[in-house]
Each structure stands twice: as structure tokens, then as C-alpha cells.
Short mmCIF file of C-alpha atoms and ligand atoms in Angstrom, two decimals:
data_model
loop_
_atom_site.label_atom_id
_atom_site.label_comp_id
_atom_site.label_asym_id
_atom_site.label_seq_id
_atom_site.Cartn_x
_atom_site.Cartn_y
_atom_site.Cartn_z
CA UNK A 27 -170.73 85.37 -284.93
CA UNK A 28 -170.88 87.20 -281.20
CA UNK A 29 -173.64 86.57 -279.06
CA UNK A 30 -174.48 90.39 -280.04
CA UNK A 31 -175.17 89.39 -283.86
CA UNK A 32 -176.46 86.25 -283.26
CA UNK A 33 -180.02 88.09 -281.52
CA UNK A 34 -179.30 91.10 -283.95
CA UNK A 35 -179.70 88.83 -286.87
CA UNK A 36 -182.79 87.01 -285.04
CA UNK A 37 -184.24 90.26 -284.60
CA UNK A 38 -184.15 91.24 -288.38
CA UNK A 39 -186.06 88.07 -289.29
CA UNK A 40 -189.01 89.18 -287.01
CA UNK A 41 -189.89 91.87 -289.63
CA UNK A 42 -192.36 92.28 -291.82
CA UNK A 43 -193.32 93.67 -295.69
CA UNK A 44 -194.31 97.13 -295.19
CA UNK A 45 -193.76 97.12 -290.92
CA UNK A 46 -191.94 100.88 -289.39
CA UNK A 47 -189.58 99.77 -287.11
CA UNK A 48 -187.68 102.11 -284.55
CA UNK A 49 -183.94 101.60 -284.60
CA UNK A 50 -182.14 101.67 -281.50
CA UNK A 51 -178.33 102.75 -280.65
CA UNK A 52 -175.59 101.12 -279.42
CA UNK A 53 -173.24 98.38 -280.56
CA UNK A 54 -175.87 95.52 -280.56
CA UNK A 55 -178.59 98.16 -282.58
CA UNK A 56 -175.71 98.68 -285.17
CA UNK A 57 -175.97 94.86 -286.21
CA UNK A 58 -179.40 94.57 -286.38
CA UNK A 59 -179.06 98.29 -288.58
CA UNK A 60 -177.07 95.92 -290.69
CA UNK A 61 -179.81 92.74 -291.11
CA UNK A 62 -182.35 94.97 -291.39
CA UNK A 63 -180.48 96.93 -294.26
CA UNK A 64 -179.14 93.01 -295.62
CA UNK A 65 -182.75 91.73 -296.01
CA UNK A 66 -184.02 94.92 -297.89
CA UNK A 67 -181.02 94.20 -300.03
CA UNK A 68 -181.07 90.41 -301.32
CA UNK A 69 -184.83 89.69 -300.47
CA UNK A 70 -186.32 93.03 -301.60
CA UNK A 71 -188.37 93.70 -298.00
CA UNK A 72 -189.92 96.84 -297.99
CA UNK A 73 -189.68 98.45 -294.27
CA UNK A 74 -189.51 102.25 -292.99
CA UNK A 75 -187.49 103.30 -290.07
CA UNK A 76 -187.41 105.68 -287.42
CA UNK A 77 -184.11 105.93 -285.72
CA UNK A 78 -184.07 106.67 -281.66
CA UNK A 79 -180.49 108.81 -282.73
CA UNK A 80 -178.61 111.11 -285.38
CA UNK A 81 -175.79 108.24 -284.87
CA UNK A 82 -178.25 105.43 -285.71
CA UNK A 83 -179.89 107.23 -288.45
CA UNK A 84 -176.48 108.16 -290.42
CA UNK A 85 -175.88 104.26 -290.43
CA UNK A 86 -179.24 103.82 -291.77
CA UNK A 87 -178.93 106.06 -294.07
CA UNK A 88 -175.42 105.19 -295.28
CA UNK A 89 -176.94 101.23 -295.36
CA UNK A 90 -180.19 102.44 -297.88
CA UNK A 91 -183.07 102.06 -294.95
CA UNK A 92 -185.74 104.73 -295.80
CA UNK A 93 -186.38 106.96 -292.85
CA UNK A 94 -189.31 109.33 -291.92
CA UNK A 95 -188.49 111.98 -288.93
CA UNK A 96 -190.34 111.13 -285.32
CA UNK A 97 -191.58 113.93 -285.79
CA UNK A 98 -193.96 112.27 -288.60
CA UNK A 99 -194.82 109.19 -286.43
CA UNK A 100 -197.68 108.34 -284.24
CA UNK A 101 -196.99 104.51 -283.53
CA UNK A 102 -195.00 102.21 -284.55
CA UNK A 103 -195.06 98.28 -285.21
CA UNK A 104 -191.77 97.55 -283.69
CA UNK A 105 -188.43 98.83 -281.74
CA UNK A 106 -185.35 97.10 -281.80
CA UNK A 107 -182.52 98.10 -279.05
CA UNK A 108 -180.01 97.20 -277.06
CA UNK A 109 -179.94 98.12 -272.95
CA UNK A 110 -177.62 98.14 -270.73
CA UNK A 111 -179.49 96.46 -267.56
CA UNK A 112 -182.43 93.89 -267.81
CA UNK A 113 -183.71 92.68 -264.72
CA UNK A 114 -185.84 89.39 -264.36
CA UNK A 115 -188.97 91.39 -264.73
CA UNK A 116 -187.84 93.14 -268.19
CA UNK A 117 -187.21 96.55 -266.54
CA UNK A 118 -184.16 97.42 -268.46
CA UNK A 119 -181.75 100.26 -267.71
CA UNK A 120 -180.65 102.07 -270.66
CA UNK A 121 -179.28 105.71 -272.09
CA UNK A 122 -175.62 104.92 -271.95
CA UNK A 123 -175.47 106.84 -275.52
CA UNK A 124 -177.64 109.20 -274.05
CA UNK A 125 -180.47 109.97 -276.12
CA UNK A 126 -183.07 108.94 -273.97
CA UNK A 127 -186.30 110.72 -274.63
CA UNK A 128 -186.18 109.00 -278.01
CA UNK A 129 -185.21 106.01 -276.77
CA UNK A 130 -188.46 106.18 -274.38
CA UNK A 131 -190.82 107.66 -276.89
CA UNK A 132 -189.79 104.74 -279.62
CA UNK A 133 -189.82 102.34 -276.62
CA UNK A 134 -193.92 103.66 -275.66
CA UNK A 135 -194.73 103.98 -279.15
CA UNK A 136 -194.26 100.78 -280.32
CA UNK A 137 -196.52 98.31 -280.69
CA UNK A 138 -193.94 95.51 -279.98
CA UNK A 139 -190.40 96.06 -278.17
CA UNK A 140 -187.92 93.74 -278.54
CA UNK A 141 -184.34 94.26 -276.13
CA UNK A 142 -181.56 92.64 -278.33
CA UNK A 143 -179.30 91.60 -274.96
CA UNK A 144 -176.61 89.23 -273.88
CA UNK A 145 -175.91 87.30 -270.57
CA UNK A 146 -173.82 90.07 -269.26
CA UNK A 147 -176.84 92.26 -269.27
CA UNK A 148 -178.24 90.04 -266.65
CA UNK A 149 -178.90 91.60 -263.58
CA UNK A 150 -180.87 91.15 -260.15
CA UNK A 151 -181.32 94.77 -259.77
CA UNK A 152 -181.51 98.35 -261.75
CA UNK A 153 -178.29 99.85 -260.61
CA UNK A 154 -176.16 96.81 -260.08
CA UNK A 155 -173.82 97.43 -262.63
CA UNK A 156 -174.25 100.90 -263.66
CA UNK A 157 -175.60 104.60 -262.64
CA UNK A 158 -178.71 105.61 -263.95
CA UNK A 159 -178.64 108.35 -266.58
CA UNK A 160 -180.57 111.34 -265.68
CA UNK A 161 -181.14 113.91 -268.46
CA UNK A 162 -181.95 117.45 -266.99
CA UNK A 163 -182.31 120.31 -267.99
CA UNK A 164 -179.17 122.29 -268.22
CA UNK A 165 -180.19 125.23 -265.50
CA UNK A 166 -182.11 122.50 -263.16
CA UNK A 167 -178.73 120.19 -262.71
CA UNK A 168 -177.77 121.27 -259.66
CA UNK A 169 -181.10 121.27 -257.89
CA UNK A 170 -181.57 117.85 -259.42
CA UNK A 171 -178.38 116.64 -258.38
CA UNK A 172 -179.01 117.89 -255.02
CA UNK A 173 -182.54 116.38 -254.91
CA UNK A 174 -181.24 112.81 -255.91
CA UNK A 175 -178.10 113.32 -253.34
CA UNK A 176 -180.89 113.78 -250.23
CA UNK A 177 -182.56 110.34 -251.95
CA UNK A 178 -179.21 108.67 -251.40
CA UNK A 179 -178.16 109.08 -255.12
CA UNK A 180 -173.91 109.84 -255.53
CA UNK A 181 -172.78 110.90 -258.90
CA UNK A 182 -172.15 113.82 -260.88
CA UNK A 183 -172.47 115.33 -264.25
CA UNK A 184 -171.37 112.54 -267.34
CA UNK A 185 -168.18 114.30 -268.84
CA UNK A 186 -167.26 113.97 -272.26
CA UNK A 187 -165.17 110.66 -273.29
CA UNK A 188 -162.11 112.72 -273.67
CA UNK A 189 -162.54 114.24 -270.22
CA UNK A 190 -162.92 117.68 -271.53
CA UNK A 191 -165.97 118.83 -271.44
CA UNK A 192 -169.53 117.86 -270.60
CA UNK A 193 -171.72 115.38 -272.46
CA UNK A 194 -174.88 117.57 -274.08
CA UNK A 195 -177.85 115.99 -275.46
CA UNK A 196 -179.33 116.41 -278.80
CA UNK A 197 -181.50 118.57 -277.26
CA UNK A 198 -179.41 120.16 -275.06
CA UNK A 199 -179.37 118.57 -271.82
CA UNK A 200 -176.84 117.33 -269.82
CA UNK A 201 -177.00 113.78 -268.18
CA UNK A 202 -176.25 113.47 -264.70
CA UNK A 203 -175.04 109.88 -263.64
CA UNK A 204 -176.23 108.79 -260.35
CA UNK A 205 -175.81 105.68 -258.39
CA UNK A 206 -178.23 104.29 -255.91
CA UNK A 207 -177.85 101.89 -253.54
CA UNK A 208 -180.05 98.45 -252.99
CA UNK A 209 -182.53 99.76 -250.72
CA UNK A 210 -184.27 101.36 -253.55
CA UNK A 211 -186.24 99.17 -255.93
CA UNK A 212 -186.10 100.34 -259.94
CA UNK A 213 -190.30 101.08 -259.19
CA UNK A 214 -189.74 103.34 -256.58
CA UNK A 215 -186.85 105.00 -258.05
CA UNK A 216 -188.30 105.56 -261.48
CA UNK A 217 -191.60 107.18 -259.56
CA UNK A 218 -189.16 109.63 -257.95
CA UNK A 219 -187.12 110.50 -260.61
CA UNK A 220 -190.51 110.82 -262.95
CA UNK A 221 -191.50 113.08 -259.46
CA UNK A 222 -188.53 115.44 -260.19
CA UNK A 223 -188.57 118.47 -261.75
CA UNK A 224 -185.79 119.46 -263.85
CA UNK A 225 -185.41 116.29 -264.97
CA UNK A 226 -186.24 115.20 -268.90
CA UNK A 227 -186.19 111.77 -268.72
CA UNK A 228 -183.83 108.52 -267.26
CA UNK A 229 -182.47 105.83 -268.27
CA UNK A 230 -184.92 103.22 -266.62
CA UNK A 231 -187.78 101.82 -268.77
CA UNK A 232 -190.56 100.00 -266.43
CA UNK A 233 -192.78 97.53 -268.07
CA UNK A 234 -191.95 98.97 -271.89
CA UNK A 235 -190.13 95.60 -273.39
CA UNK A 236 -191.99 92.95 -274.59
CA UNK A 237 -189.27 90.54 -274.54
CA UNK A 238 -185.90 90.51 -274.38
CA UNK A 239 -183.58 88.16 -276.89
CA UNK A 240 -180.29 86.07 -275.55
CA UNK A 241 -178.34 84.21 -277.05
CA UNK A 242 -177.60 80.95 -274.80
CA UNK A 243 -174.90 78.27 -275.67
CA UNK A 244 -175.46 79.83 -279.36
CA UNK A 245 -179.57 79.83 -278.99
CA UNK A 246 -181.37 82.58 -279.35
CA UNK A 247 -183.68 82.34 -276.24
CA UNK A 248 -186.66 84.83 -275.97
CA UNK A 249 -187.53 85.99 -272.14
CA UNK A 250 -190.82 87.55 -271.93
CA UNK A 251 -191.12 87.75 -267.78
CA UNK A 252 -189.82 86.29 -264.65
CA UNK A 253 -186.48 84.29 -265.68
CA UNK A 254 -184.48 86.76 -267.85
C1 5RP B 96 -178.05 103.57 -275.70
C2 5RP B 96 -178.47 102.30 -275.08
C3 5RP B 96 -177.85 101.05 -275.61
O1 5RP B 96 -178.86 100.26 -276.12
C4 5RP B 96 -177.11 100.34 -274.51
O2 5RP B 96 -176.09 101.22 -274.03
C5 5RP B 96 -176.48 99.04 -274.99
O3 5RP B 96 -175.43 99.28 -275.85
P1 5RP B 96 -174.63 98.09 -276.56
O4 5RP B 96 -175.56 97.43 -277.50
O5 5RP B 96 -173.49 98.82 -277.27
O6 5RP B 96 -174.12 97.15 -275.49
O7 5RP B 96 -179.28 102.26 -274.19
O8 5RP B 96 -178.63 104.67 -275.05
#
């Protein structure tokens, strides 16, 4: 088992009869999909699910998990996702599949959010490893992109995996990918990019996870603050 199952499968043992717990996306999400969807199976747990994507949802689906629409949900007891940044103080960097207001409203909704990660998530800084996502609005992109450039943000509009085309949204944005460079701290960058206009949401959630799970030497090790 990868160090990506081994929290997944920690994950699905948090849950409880009757909880609704917001599925994440990503590779790490898809594993706990699969827990979740074993223990309903073979120990007859009864959970509901919202899922933060159509992706995530069609594997719930396809594994049995009831599902009721976000559009029915005012809180939730739990979200379970994957990021693709965590810094020591739990701001995480996430939105590589893109679908970020979910993501955030799942994130802000729950009452518990748990940030299935491994060590190569690790990082001293938002940015380090990645861009951050930026999902505008598709006539605003420019004068986003122009904004964030006179911040010190370089980066462009995410094309599609094939090169093609460009990525869209559910919702019909397109993400612009922009890197920053150390002088700016994730705090101050996520005020200016929630200061933008034109801009939906990004990909860096301040002070939303509860804790985040690694697995060390084959230990699942829980990191709720300074130290992850
Ligand atoms: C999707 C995300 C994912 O959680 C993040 O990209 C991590 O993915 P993976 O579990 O495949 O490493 O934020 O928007």
C-alpha cells in the first residue's frame, strides 16, 4: 500500500453512521472514494456525500455512495481531499484539477477538514513547488493577468493537457497559473488575489484544514499546526 492509501484508508475510518462527507479530487481523494465506498459495502455504514467535482462524483456514483447536489447542502460534518502544497501552518495550495470554488465552499462548509497528504507535499512556502491557480472569469483574464504581472506574478493561461486548447472550468472559467516569488507570504498573496476583481477564486486555502494526515515510515501521523 502507497503512502497515498495508507492516509486514504485512515481517513475512511474517521467516519461516522449517518455523517455527509465532502469528497475531494485528485489521485489521493480517489482512494479514500474507494474506503469510503468499501466500508458502506462489508460493514453496512450509512454516509451521504457531496462531491467537490463531476470527476469525483462519477466514481462515487459508479462505487454505490449516495449523493445529494451542493446545491442541497448547508454544512457539512466532514471533507476529505488531497492538496498539492501544505505549509507548516496548514495553508495548503490546491486546484491542480481545477475546480476550486467547490473545493473552497466544501473546504468552509465543513465542520471538520481533513488534507489526505504525503511527505512530498511538504513545503516551507505557498508557491515553492507550484503556481497558484487563479480561476477568472473568462472576459477579466487579461486584466487579471496583467494585475498579478504588476504584483510580480509570471504565468499564463493553464492549456489543456494535450496542448490544444484552454482548460475551462465547470463553470466556465479559465485558470490562469501564476508564479510568485518568495517575497510574498501565502497571507498577503491570498488578500490580494481575494482583492482582485475578475478573479473567482485560487487555489490557496488559509486557515480551512483542520489537520493534515501523513504517512511516516508507514504511520499515519496527524499534523494539526506548526510541524507539518
Ligand atoms: C485538485 C486538488 C488535489 O487535491 C491535488 O491536486 C492533489 O492531487 P493528488 O491527490 O492527485 O496528488 O487540489 O484540485
Amino acid at each position: 500500500m502507497n503512502d497515498k492509501q495508507l492516509v486514504a484508508e485512515y481517513a475512511a475510518t474517521q467516519i461516522q453512521d449517518g455523517m455527509l462527507v465532502g469528497l475531494g479530487t485528485g489521485s489521493t481523494a480517489n482512494f479514500f472514494i474507494e474506503a469510503l465506498a468499501r466500508r458502506q459495502a462489508e460493514e453496512g455504514l450509512r454516509v451521504t456525500a457531496v462531491s467537490s467535482s463531476t470527476v469525483s462524483a462519477v466514481k462515487a456514483k459508479s462505487l454505490g455512495l449516495p449523493l445529494v447536489a451542493l446545491e442541497q447542502v448547508e454544512r457539512i460534518d466532514l471533507y476529505i481531499d488531497g492538496a498539492d502544497e501544505v505549509t507548516p501552518d496548514l495553508t495548503l495550495l490546491k486546484g491542480r484539477g481545477y475546480d476550486l470554488v467547490r473545493e473552497k465552499l466544501l473546504a468552509r462548509a465543513a465542520d471538520r477538514f481533513l488534507v489526505l497528504a504525503d511527505e512530498s507535499k511538504r513545503v516551507g512556502r505557498i508557491g515553492e513547488r507550484y503556481p497558484v491557480p487563479v480561476e477568472v472569469m473568462p472576459f477579466a483574464w487579461a486584466l487579471v493577468k496583467h494585475r498579478l504581472e504588476n504584483l510580480g506574478g509570471k504565468g499564463g493561461l493553464r492549456p489543456t493537457a494535450a496542448g490544444d486548447g484552454l482548460v475551462v472550468t465547470s463553470y466556465g472559467s479559465l485558470v490562469l497559473d501564476m508564479s510568485f516569488g518568495p517575497e510574498w507570504d501565502s497571507w498577503a498573496l491570498d488578500e490580494a488575489l481575494n482583492a482582485t476583481p475578475g478573479v473567482v477564486e485560487h487555489g490557496i486555502f488559509r486557515a480551512l484544514a483542520s489537520a493534515v494526515l501523513i504517512a511516516v515510515d508507514g504511520k499515519v501521523k496527524e499534523f494539526t499546526g506548526e510541524g507539518a
